[in-house]
Amino acid sequence: MEWTRHLLIVPILLPLVTGALLLLIDELRHTAKALISLASCLLLVGTAFALMRIADTAPETGSALSLSYAVAGWPAPFGIVLVLDRLSALMLALTAVLALAALIFSMARWHRAGPHFHTLFHFLLMGLGGAFLTGDLFNLFVFVEVTLAASYGLLLHGSGAFRVRSGLHYIAINLAASLLFLIGVSLIYGVAGTLNMADLALRLPAVPAGDRGLLQAGAAILGVAFLIKAGMWPLCFWLPSAYMAAAAPVAAIFVVLTKVGTYALLRLTLLLFAPGAGEATGFGGPVLIWGGMLTITFATFGVLASQAMGRLAGYSVLVSSGTLLAAVGMGDTAVVSGALFYLVSSTFSAAAFFMLIELVERAREPGADLLAVTMEAYGDEAEESEAEEREDEEVGVVMPGALAVLGVCFGLVAILLAGLPPLSGFIAKFAMLSGMLNPAGLGAATATAIPGQTWLLVALIILSGLAALIAMMRTGIRTFWAPLETIVPRVLVVEVAPILGLLALCALLAVQGGALLSYTEAAARTLHAPAAYIQGVLGAAQPGGVPR
């Protein structure tokens, strides 16, 4: 249809226009801003799933793309080109659903805790949408910086000394990563003369031998920047504290920020360093595998050592990051397919956990039910500003049987993080492990012996799930069982609904796992066919997205 030619720009323009419009509305008109924000988010969800449906109809031979949109009339590789395939469509849908859940949760009270929450929230979504759709390295940098600029404000949302301190660490680390990003991009451009990803993939094999060292240095520096954002050990020390300090809905949407680095590494590794790239084939793969395994090991110990639930959730995000990085490094189609399924499941479960933490903590800390993510997050440094926010009028209906509902949700999150049946966490891990141990498929004979590092990764994935189960059981007993005098928390339906929604999606993924696995398998196959991506961008894009 004619309108689909321009649908690709909507995930960028819609949050941009919404964020700008919300700046013009007085900050005291909370209800009006919330309704506009919610309507925009619902439109974004609809757009994302429409694009996902379009991407899933793309042929698996020939062009792997459904849409290639040349912005401002300049065709690739000279202008900005937005590219849609199954991977980018999946990331857009994941981001939109997560954003809707976080926004609904914030409408109980968090969106009133500081100025311009909705504007920053939508600018964050604009940056994420652009990062997942762009086909150019420099524009990837621009969209990532838009995302980070909005995240700086959102992390500080609600004030508090602990939040400010963690926010300054977060800003400093990400500014350093952005500097490395620019240096890496500059080196690559200086050698290859282009930053369009498809054009770059064509030119890399022809780079003179004398310049390959400089090119690989640029790629390595760029990779370090992505690894900082993805949270690979030892570059991940900032993440648990920052995510623990963030407001509950902010921490929930931040879960997808770590996936931006993983997405970029997956995209560039299989596009630029795929078989046929000459001496650069497989560049960086061993680093991702061993770095991912070290990250899983570090995060597993962090999960076991964590006493505060916010820190436990932060280390759980690192476990998922390490698992995804190692899977990307392996580069096998079956493993990448399972990893994409795991990406969706782990993102939903971690986001639900961050929102659940605030509600659970109300049963442990009297009077902490209006602003603090946890009293542990603020320590003893809670300021009078939090006390003033407690006077705000609450929005929504109180949830009956709140403690029982929270207990059930906590148990479901524990099952998801541990990767136990019957929820989607088990299917995701099973898909990855079967891809590692049976590359040719279940029931097929394996022609070659399984490497030792693969067995080690399998063991780490299983042990990290066991550690998550132990840590969640210990926390659950301490929170729901051991206290002699449990405070019944005041929980609003608008707060529990998004958590239940994300957990219901995880259950749906378990019931309908075959459909998503079919999608991720097709996505993995197209990622391993870079020639189709290159032809789709350089051979199919015309100004305004009109195919040649």
Coordinates of C-alpha atoms in Angstrom, one line a residue:
M1 CA 0.0 0.0 0.0
E2 CA 1.1 3.6 -0.7
W3 CA 1.1 4.7 3.0
T4 CA 3.6 2.0 4.0
R5 CA 6.3 3.8 2.1
H6 CA 6.3 6.5 4.7
L7 CA 5.4 4.4 7.8
L8 CA 9.1 3.9 8.5
I9 CA 9.7 7.5 9.6
V10 CA 6.8 7.4 12.1
P11 CA 8.8 5.8 15.0
I12 CA 11.1 8.8 14.9
L13 CA 8.7 11.6 14.0
L14 CA 5.9 10.6 16.4
P15 CA 7.8 10.8 19.6
L16 CA 9.7 13.9 18.4
V17 CA 6.5 15.8 17.7
T18 CA 4.9 14.5 20.9
G19 CA 7.9 15.6 23.0
A20 CA 8.0 19.0 21.5
L21 CA 4.2 19.5 21.9
L22 CA 4.4 18.5 25.6
L23 CA 7.0 21.2 26.2
L24 CA 4.3 23.8 25.3
I25 CA 1.9 22.5 28.0
D26 CA 2.1 23.9 31.5
E27 CA 3.8 21.4 33.9
L28 CA 0.8 21.7 36.3
R29 CA -1.6 20.1 33.7
H30 CA -0.5 16.6 34.6
T31 CA -3.6 14.9 33.3
A32 CA -3.5 16.5 29.9
K33 CA 0.2 15.7 29.4
A34 CA -0.3 12.1 30.6
L35 CA -3.3 11.6 28.1
I36 CA -1.3 13.0 25.2
S37 CA 1.7 10.9 26.1
L38 CA -0.4 7.8 26.4
A39 CA -2.1 8.3 23.1
S40 CA 1.2 8.8 21.4
C41 CA 2.6 5.7 23.0
L42 CA -0.4 3.6 21.8
L43 CA 0.1 4.9 18.3
L44 CA 3.8 4.0 18.5
V45 CA 2.8 0.4 19.6
G46 CA 0.4 0.1 16.6
T47 CA 3.1 1.4 14.2
A48 CA 5.7 -0.9 15.6
F49 CA 3.6 -4.0 15.1
A50 CA 2.5 -2.9 11.7
L51 CA 6.2 -2.6 10.7
M52 CA 6.9 -5.9 12.3
R53 CA 4.1 -7.5 10.2
I54 CA 5.5 -5.9 7.0
A55 CA 9.0 -7.1 7.8
D56 CA 7.8 -10.6 8.4
T57 CA 6.3 -10.7 4.8
A58 CA 9.8 -10.0 3.3
P59 CA 11.2 -12.9 1.2
E60 CA 14.1 -14.8 2.6
T61 CA 15.8 -14.7 -0.7
G62 CA 16.8 -11.7 -2.7
S63 CA 16.3 -8.5 -0.6
A64 CA 16.0 -9.1 3.1
L65 CA 14.2 -5.8 3.5
S66 CA 10.7 -4.6 3.4
L67 CA 11.3 -0.9 3.4
S68 CA 14.3 1.3 2.7
Y69 CA 13.6 5.0 3.2
A70 CA 15.9 7.7 1.8
V71 CA 15.4 10.8 4.0
A72 CA 15.4 14.2 2.4
G73 CA 15.7 12.7 -1.1
W74 CA 19.3 11.7 -0.9
P75 CA 19.8 8.1 -1.9
A76 CA 22.3 5.8 -0.2
P77 CA 25.2 5.9 0.4
F78 CA 25.2 9.8 0.2
G79 CA 22.2 10.5 2.5
I80 CA 20.4 9.3 5.6
V81 CA 18.7 6.0 4.9
L82 CA 16.4 4.2 7.3
V83 CA 16.3 0.5 6.9
L84 CA 13.7 -2.0 8.1
D85 CA 14.3 -5.7 8.4
R86 CA 13.0 -8.3 10.9
L87 CA 15.6 -7.5 13.5
S88 CA 15.0 -3.7 13.6
A89 CA 11.2 -4.3 13.5
L90 CA 11.5 -6.7 16.5
M91 CA 13.5 -4.1 18.5
L92 CA 10.9 -1.4 17.7
A93 CA 8.0 -3.5 18.9
L94 CA 9.9 -4.5 22.0
T95 CA 10.7 -0.8 22.8
A96 CA 7.1 0.3 22.1
V97 CA 5.6 -2.3 24.4
L98 CA 8.0 -1.6 27.2
A99 CA 7.5 2.1 26.9
L100 CA 3.7 1.7 27.2
A101 CA 4.1 -0.4 30.3
A102 CA 6.5 2.1 31.9
L103 CA 4.4 5.0 31.0
I104 CA 1.2 3.5 32.5
F105 CA 3.1 2.7 35.7
S106 CA 4.4 6.3 35.9
M107 CA 1.0 7.8 35.7
A108 CA 0.2 6.8 39.3
R109 CA 2.8 9.4 40.7
W110 CA 6.2 9.3 39.1
H111 CA 5.3 11.6 36.1
R112 CA 4.6 14.4 38.6
A113 CA 7.9 14.0 40.6
G114 CA 9.8 16.4 38.4
P115 CA 9.6 18.6 35.3
H116 CA 9.4 17.5 31.7
F117 CA 9.1 13.8 32.4
H118 CA 6.9 13.0 29.4
T119 CA 9.1 15.2 27.0
L120 CA 12.3 13.4 28.1
F121 CA 10.5 10.0 27.8
H122 CA 9.4 10.6 24.2
F123 CA 12.8 12.0 23.2
L124 CA 14.3 8.8 24.6
L125 CA 11.9 6.8 22.4
M126 CA 12.8 8.9 19.4
G127 CA 16.5 8.1 19.9
L128 CA 15.8 4.4 20.3
G129 CA 13.7 4.3 17.2
G130 CA 16.3 6.1 15.1
A131 CA 19.1 3.9 16.5
F132 CA 17.3 0.7 15.5
L133 CA 16.3 2.0 12.0
T134 CA 19.3 3.9 10.8
G135 CA 21.6 2.4 8.2
D136 CA 24.5 4.8 8.8
L137 CA 27.1 4.7 11.5
F138 CA 27.2 8.5 12.1
N139 CA 23.5 8.7 12.4
L140 CA 23.6 5.8 14.8
F141 CA 25.9 8.0 16.9
V142 CA 23.5 10.9 16.7
F143 CA 20.4 8.8 17.7
V144 CA 22.4 7.2 20.5
E145 CA 23.4 10.6 21.8
V146 CA 19.7 11.8 21.7
T147 CA 18.8 8.7 23.7
L148 CA 21.6 9.3 26.2
A149 CA 20.7 13.0 26.6
A150 CA 17.1 12.1 27.5
S151 CA 18.3 9.3 29.8
Y152 CA 20.5 11.7 31.8
G153 CA 17.4 13.8 32.7
L154 CA 15.2 10.7 33.4
L155 CA 17.8 9.1 35.7
L156 CA 17.9 12.3 37.8
H157 CA 14.1 12.4 37.8
G158 CA 12.8 12.6 41.4
S159 CA 16.1 14.0 42.9
G160 CA 17.7 12.4 46.0
A161 CA 21.4 12.3 46.8
F162 CA 22.0 8.7 45.9
R163 CA 20.2 9.2 42.5
V164 CA 22.3 12.3 41.8
R165 CA 25.6 10.6 42.6
S166 CA 24.7 7.5 40.5
G167 CA 23.5 9.8 37.7
L168 CA 26.8 11.6 37.6
H169 CA 28.7 8.3 37.3
Y170 CA 26.3 7.2 34.6
I171 CA 26.8 10.5 32.7
A172 CA 30.6 10.4 32.9
I173 CA 30.9 6.8 31.7
N174 CA 28.5 7.3 28.8
L175 CA 30.3 10.5 27.7
A176 CA 33.6 8.6 27.7
A177 CA 31.9 5.9 25.6
S178 CA 30.5 8.5 23.2
L179 CA 34.1 9.9 22.7
L180 CA 35.3 6.4 21.9
F181 CA 32.3 6.1 19.5
L182 CA 33.4 9.2 17.6
I183 CA 37.0 8.2 17.5
G184 CA 36.1 4.7 16.1
V185 CA 33.8 6.2 13.5
S186 CA 36.4 8.7 12.4
L187 CA 39.1 6.0 11.9
I188 CA 36.7 3.9 9.9
Y189 CA 35.7 6.8 7.7
G190 CA 39.3 7.9 7.2
V191 CA 40.1 4.4 5.8
A192 CA 36.9 3.4 4.0
G193 CA 35.6 6.8 3.0
T194 CA 32.0 5.9 3.9
L195 CA 29.8 5.4 7.0
N196 CA 26.8 3.8 5.3
M197 CA 26.8 0.3 6.8
A198 CA 25.9 -1.5 3.5
D199 CA 28.4 0.6 1.5
L200 CA 31.0 -0.1 4.2
A201 CA 30.5 -3.8 3.9
L202 CA 31.2 -3.6 0.2
R203 CA 34.4 -1.6 0.6
L204 CA 36.0 -3.5 3.5
P205 CA 37.4 -6.4 1.5
A206 CA 39.1 -4.0 -0.9
V207 CA 40.9 -2.0 1.8
P208 CA 44.6 -2.1 1.2
A209 CA 46.7 -4.3 3.4
G210 CA 48.6 -1.3 4.8
D211 CA 45.3 0.3 6.0
R212 CA 43.7 -2.8 7.5
G213 CA 45.4 -2.3 10.9
L214 CA 44.0 1.2 11.2
L215 CA 40.5 0.0 10.1
Q216 CA 40.5 -2.8 12.7
A217 CA 41.7 -0.4 15.3
G218 CA 38.7 1.8 14.5
A219 CA 36.4 -1.1 14.6
A220 CA 37.8 -2.2 18.0
I221 CA 37.4 1.2 19.5
L222 CA 33.9 1.4 18.2
G223 CA 33.3 -2.0 19.7
V224 CA 34.5 -0.9 23.1
A225 CA 32.0 1.9 23.0
F226 CA 29.2 -0.5 22.3
L227 CA 30.4 -2.9 25.0
I228 CA 30.3 -0.1 27.6
K229 CA 26.7 0.5 26.6
A230 CA 25.9 -3.2 26.6
G231 CA 27.5 -3.7 30.0
M232 CA 30.3 -6.2 29.3
W233 CA 32.7 -6.9 32.2
P234 CA 34.9 -5.0 33.2
L235 CA 33.1 -2.1 31.7
C236 CA 29.8 -2.7 33.6
F237 CA 30.6 -1.4 37.1
W238 CA 28.3 1.6 36.6
L239 CA 25.1 -0.3 35.7
P240 CA 23.8 -1.9 38.9
S241 CA 23.9 1.3 40.9
A242 CA 22.5 3.5 38.1
Y243 CA 19.6 1.2 37.5
M244 CA 19.0 0.7 41.2
A245 CA 18.8 4.5 41.7
A246 CA 16.5 5.3 38.8
A247 CA 12.8 5.7 39.4
A248 CA 10.9 2.4 38.8
P249 CA 9.4 3.3 35.3
V250 CA 12.7 4.8 34.3
A251 CA 14.6 1.7 35.3
A252 CA 12.1 -0.4 33.3
I253 CA 12.6 1.5 30.1
F254 CA 16.4 1.6 30.7
V255 CA 16.5 -2.2 30.4
V256 CA 16.2 -1.8 26.6
L257 CA 19.1 0.7 26.6
T258 CA 21.6 -2.1 27.2
K259 CA 20.2 -3.8 24.2
V260 CA 21.2 -1.0 21.9
G261 CA 24.8 -1.9 22.3
T262 CA 24.0 -5.6 21.7
Y263 CA 21.9 -4.7 18.7
A264 CA 24.7 -2.7 17.1
L265 CA 27.3 -5.4 17.7
L266 CA 25.0 -8.0 16.2
R267 CA 24.2 -5.9 13.2
L268 CA 27.8 -4.8 12.5
T269 CA 29.4 -8.2 13.3
L270 CA 27.2 -10.1 10.9
L271 CA 27.3 -7.4 8.2
L272 CA 30.9 -6.2 8.2
F273 CA 32.8 -9.3 9.4
A274 CA 30.7 -12.1 7.9
P275 CA 32.3 -14.8 5.7
G276 CA 33.6 -13.1 2.5
A277 CA 35.1 -10.1 4.4
G278 CA 38.6 -11.5 3.8
E279 CA 41.0 -11.2 6.7
A280 CA 38.4 -9.4 8.7
T281 CA 36.1 -12.4 8.8
G282 CA 35.0 -13.1 12.4
F283 CA 36.8 -10.1 13.8
G284 CA 36.0 -9.6 17.5
G285 CA 34.1 -12.9 17.8
P286 CA 36.3 -14.4 20.5
V287 CA 36.3 -11.2 22.5
L288 CA 32.5 -11.3 22.6
I289 CA 32.4 -14.9 23.6
W290 CA 34.9 -14.8 26.4
G291 CA 33.8 -11.3 27.4
G292 CA 30.2 -12.5 27.6
M293 CA 31.2 -15.5 29.7
L294 CA 33.2 -13.3 32.1
T295 CA 30.2 -11.0 32.3
I296 CA 27.9 -13.9 33.2
T297 CA 30.4 -15.0 35.9
F298 CA 30.7 -11.6 37.4
A299 CA 27.0 -10.9 37.3
T300 CA 26.2 -14.3 38.8
F301 CA 28.3 -13.6 41.9
G302 CA 26.7 -10.1 42.0
V303 CA 23.2 -11.7 42.0
L304 CA 24.2 -14.0 44.9
A305 CA 25.8 -11.2 46.9
S306 CA 23.0 -8.7 46.4
Q307 CA 20.9 -7.9 49.5
A308 CA 18.8 -5.0 48.0
M309 CA 16.3 -6.0 45.3
G310 CA 17.3 -3.1 43.1
R311 CA 20.9 -4.3 42.9
L312 CA 19.7 -7.8 42.3
A313 CA 17.7 -6.6 39.3
G314 CA 20.7 -4.7 38.0
Y315 CA 22.9 -7.7 38.1
S316 CA 20.2 -9.7 36.4
V317 CA 20.3 -7.3 33.5
L318 CA 24.1 -7.9 33.3
V319 CA 23.5 -11.7 33.2
S320 CA 21.2 -11.2 30.2
S321 CA 23.8 -8.9 28.6
G322 CA 26.6 -11.4 29.0
T323 CA 24.5 -14.2 27.6
L324 CA 23.5 -12.1 24.5
L325 CA 27.1 -11.0 23.9
A326 CA 28.4 -14.5 24.0
A327 CA 25.6 -15.7 21.6
V328 CA 26.5 -12.9 19.2
G329 CA 30.1 -13.8 19.3
M330 CA 29.3 -17.4 18.4
G331 CA 27.5 -16.2 15.3
D332 CA 25.7 -19.4 14.6
T333 CA 22.2 -19.0 13.0
A334 CA 20.4 -21.2 15.5
V335 CA 22.1 -19.6 18.5
V336 CA 21.3 -16.1 17.3
S337 CA 17.7 -17.1 16.8
G338 CA 17.5 -18.4 20.4
A339 CA 19.3 -15.3 21.6
L340 CA 16.7 -13.0 20.0
F341 CA 13.9 -14.9 21.7
Y342 CA 15.9 -14.6 25.0
L343 CA 16.3 -10.9 24.4
V344 CA 12.6 -10.3 24.3
S345 CA 11.9 -12.5 27.3
S346 CA 14.7 -11.2 29.5
T347 CA 13.8 -7.6 28.7
F348 CA 10.1 -8.0 29.7
S349 CA 11.0 -9.9 32.9
A350 CA 13.7 -7.4 34.0
A351 CA 11.4 -4.5 33.4
A352 CA 8.6 -6.1 35.3
F353 CA 11.0 -6.8 38.2
F354 CA 12.1 -3.1 38.4
M355 CA 8.5 -1.9 38.6
L356 CA 7.6 -4.7 41.1
I357 CA 10.4 -3.7 43.4
E358 CA 8.9 -0.4 44.3
L359 CA 5.6 -2.0 45.2
V360 CA 7.1 -4.8 47.2
E361 CA 9.3 -2.4 49.2
R362 CA 6.2 -0.7 50.4
A363 CA 5.5 -3.7 52.5
R364 CA 8.9 -3.4 54.2
E365 CA 9.3 0.4 54.7
P366 CA 6.5 2.4 56.3
G367 CA 5.7 5.5 54.4
A368 CA 7.8 4.6 51.4
D369 CA 4.9 4.1 49.1
L370 CA 4.8 7.4 47.2
L371 CA 8.2 8.1 45.8
A372 CA 11.2 6.1 46.7
V373 CA 12.1 3.2 44.5
T374 CA 13.3 1.6 47.7
M375 CA 14.7 3.1 50.9
E376 CA 17.8 1.1 50.2
A377 CA 18.2 3.0 47.0
Y378 CA 18.2 6.3 48.8
G379 CA 20.0 4.9 51.9
D380 CA 19.7 7.3 54.8
E381 CA 19.9 10.3 52.4
A382 CA 16.2 10.7 51.6
E383 CA 15.4 14.4 51.5
E384 CA 12.5 16.6 52.5
S385 CA 11.5 16.8 48.8
E386 CA 10.3 13.2 48.9
A387 CA 8.2 13.9 52.0
E388 CA 6.6 16.8 50.1
E389 CA 5.7 14.6 47.2
R390 CA 3.7 12.3 49.5
E391 CA 1.1 15.0 49.8
D392 CA 0.3 14.7 46.1
E393 CA -3.1 13.3 45.2
E394 CA -2.9 9.6 44.1
V395 CA -4.3 8.4 40.8
G396 CA -6.2 5.2 40.3
V397 CA -8.0 2.5 42.3
V398 CA -6.4 0.6 45.2
M399 CA -5.7 -3.0 44.4
P400 CA -7.5 -5.5 46.7
G401 CA -5.3 -8.3 48.0
A402 CA -2.2 -6.4 47.1
L403 CA 0.3 -8.5 49.0
A404 CA -1.0 -11.7 47.5
V405 CA -0.8 -10.3 44.0
L406 CA 2.7 -9.0 44.5
G407 CA 3.8 -12.3 45.9
V408 CA 2.5 -14.1 42.8
C409 CA 4.2 -11.6 40.5
F410 CA 7.4 -12.0 42.4
G411 CA 7.3 -15.8 42.0
L412 CA 6.6 -15.5 38.3
V413 CA 9.6 -13.1 37.9
A414 CA 11.8 -15.6 39.8
I415 CA 10.7 -18.3 37.4
L416 CA 11.5 -16.1 34.4
L417 CA 14.9 -15.0 35.7
A418 CA 15.9 -18.6 36.5
G419 CA 14.7 -19.9 33.2
L420 CA 12.4 -22.5 34.6
P421 CA 9.3 -23.9 32.8
P422 CA 6.6 -23.2 32.0
L423 CA 7.3 -19.5 31.1
S424 CA 9.2 -18.0 28.2
G425 CA 12.5 -17.8 30.0
F426 CA 12.8 -21.6 29.8
I427 CA 12.0 -21.7 26.1
A428 CA 14.5 -18.9 25.4
K429 CA 17.3 -20.7 27.2
F430 CA 16.4 -24.0 25.7
A431 CA 16.5 -22.5 22.2
M432 CA 19.9 -21.1 22.8
L433 CA 21.3 -24.2 24.4
S434 CA 19.9 -26.5 21.6
G435 CA 21.5 -24.2 19.0
M436 CA 24.9 -24.5 20.8
L437 CA 24.8 -28.3 21.3
N438 CA 22.8 -29.2 18.1
P439 CA 23.8 -26.6 15.4
A440 CA 22.2 -28.8 12.7
G441 CA 18.9 -29.1 14.6
L442 CA 17.4 -31.5 17.1
G443 CA 17.8 -35.1 16.1
A444 CA 20.5 -34.3 13.5
A445 CA 24.0 -35.8 13.9
T446 CA 26.7 -33.3 14.8
A447 CA 29.6 -33.5 12.3
T448 CA 32.2 -31.9 14.5
A449 CA 33.0 -32.0 18.2
I450 CA 31.5 -29.3 20.3
P451 CA 34.3 -26.8 21.4
G452 CA 35.2 -26.6 25.1
Q453 CA 34.2 -22.9 25.2
T454 CA 30.7 -23.9 24.2
W455 CA 30.4 -26.4 27.0
L456 CA 31.6 -23.7 29.4
L457 CA 29.0 -21.2 28.1
V458 CA 26.3 -23.8 28.5
A459 CA 27.4 -24.5 32.1
L460 CA 27.5 -20.7 32.9
I461 CA 24.0 -20.2 31.5
I462 CA 22.6 -23.0 33.7
L463 CA 24.5 -21.9 36.8
S464 CA 23.4 -18.3 36.4
G465 CA 19.8 -19.5 36.3
L466 CA 20.4 -21.5 39.5
A467 CA 22.0 -18.4 41.2
A468 CA 19.0 -16.3 40.2
L469 CA 16.6 -18.9 41.7
I470 CA 18.6 -19.0 45.0
A471 CA 18.8 -15.2 45.2
M472 CA 15.1 -14.8 44.4
M473 CA 14.0 -17.5 46.9
R474 CA 16.1 -15.9 49.6
T475 CA 14.7 -12.4 48.9
G476 CA 11.1 -13.8 48.7
I477 CA 11.4 -15.6 52.0
R478 CA 12.8 -12.4 53.7
T479 CA 10.1 -10.2 52.1
F480 CA 6.9 -12.3 52.1
W481 CA 7.4 -15.1 54.7
A482 CA 9.8 -14.2 57.5
P483 CA 8.5 -10.8 58.7
L484 CA 6.3 -11.2 61.8
E485 CA 4.5 -7.9 61.1
T486 CA 4.0 -7.3 57.4
I487 CA 2.7 -4.0 56.3
V488 CA 0.0 -4.3 53.7
P489 CA 1.1 -1.9 50.9
R490 CA -1.2 0.6 49.2
V491 CA -1.0 -0.5 45.6
L492 CA -2.9 1.0 42.8
V493 CA -4.4 -0.9 39.9
V494 CA -2.6 1.4 37.4
E495 CA 0.7 0.3 39.0
V496 CA 0.0 -3.4 39.0
A497 CA -1.6 -3.5 35.5
P498 CA 1.7 -3.0 33.5
I499 CA 3.5 -5.6 35.6
L500 CA 0.8 -8.1 35.0
G501 CA 0.7 -7.2 31.4
L502 CA 4.4 -7.9 30.9
L503 CA 4.2 -11.2 32.8
A504 CA 1.2 -12.1 30.7
L505 CA 3.2 -11.4 27.6
C506 CA 5.9 -13.8 28.9
A507 CA 3.3 -16.4 29.4
L508 CA 1.9 -15.8 25.9
L509 CA 5.4 -16.2 24.5
A510 CA 5.6 -19.6 26.2
V511 CA 2.2 -20.7 24.7
Q512 CA 2.9 -19.2 21.3
G513 CA 6.6 -19.6 21.3
G514 CA 6.6 -21.3 17.9
A515 CA 5.5 -18.1 16.2
L516 CA 8.1 -16.0 17.7
L517 CA 10.8 -18.6 17.2
S518 CA 9.8 -18.8 13.5
Y519 CA 10.2 -15.0 13.3
T520 CA 13.6 -15.0 15.0
E521 CA 14.8 -17.9 12.9
A522 CA 13.9 -15.9 9.8
A523 CA 15.6 -12.8 11.3
A524 CA 18.8 -14.8 12.0
R525 CA 18.9 -16.2 8.5
T526 CA 18.6 -12.7 6.9
L527 CA 21.3 -11.4 9.3
H528 CA 23.6 -14.1 8.0
A529 CA 22.9 -13.1 4.4
P530 CA 24.6 -9.7 4.3
A531 CA 24.5 -9.6 0.5
A532 CA 20.7 -9.2 0.6
Y533 CA 21.0 -6.3 3.1
I534 CA 23.5 -4.6 0.9
Q535 CA 21.5 -5.0 -2.2
G536 CA 18.3 -3.8 -0.4
V537 CA 20.0 -0.6 0.8
L538 CA 22.1 0.3 -2.2
G539 CA 20.0 -1.2 -4.9
A540 CA 16.4 -0.6 -3.7
A541 CA 16.3 2.8 -2.0
Q542 CA 15.2 5.9 -3.8
P543 CA 14.3 9.3 -2.4
G544 CA 11.2 9.1 -0.3
G545 CA 11.5 5.4 0.1
V546 CA 10.3 4.6 -3.5
P547 CA 11.9 1.4 -4.8
R548 CA 13.9 1.5 -8.0

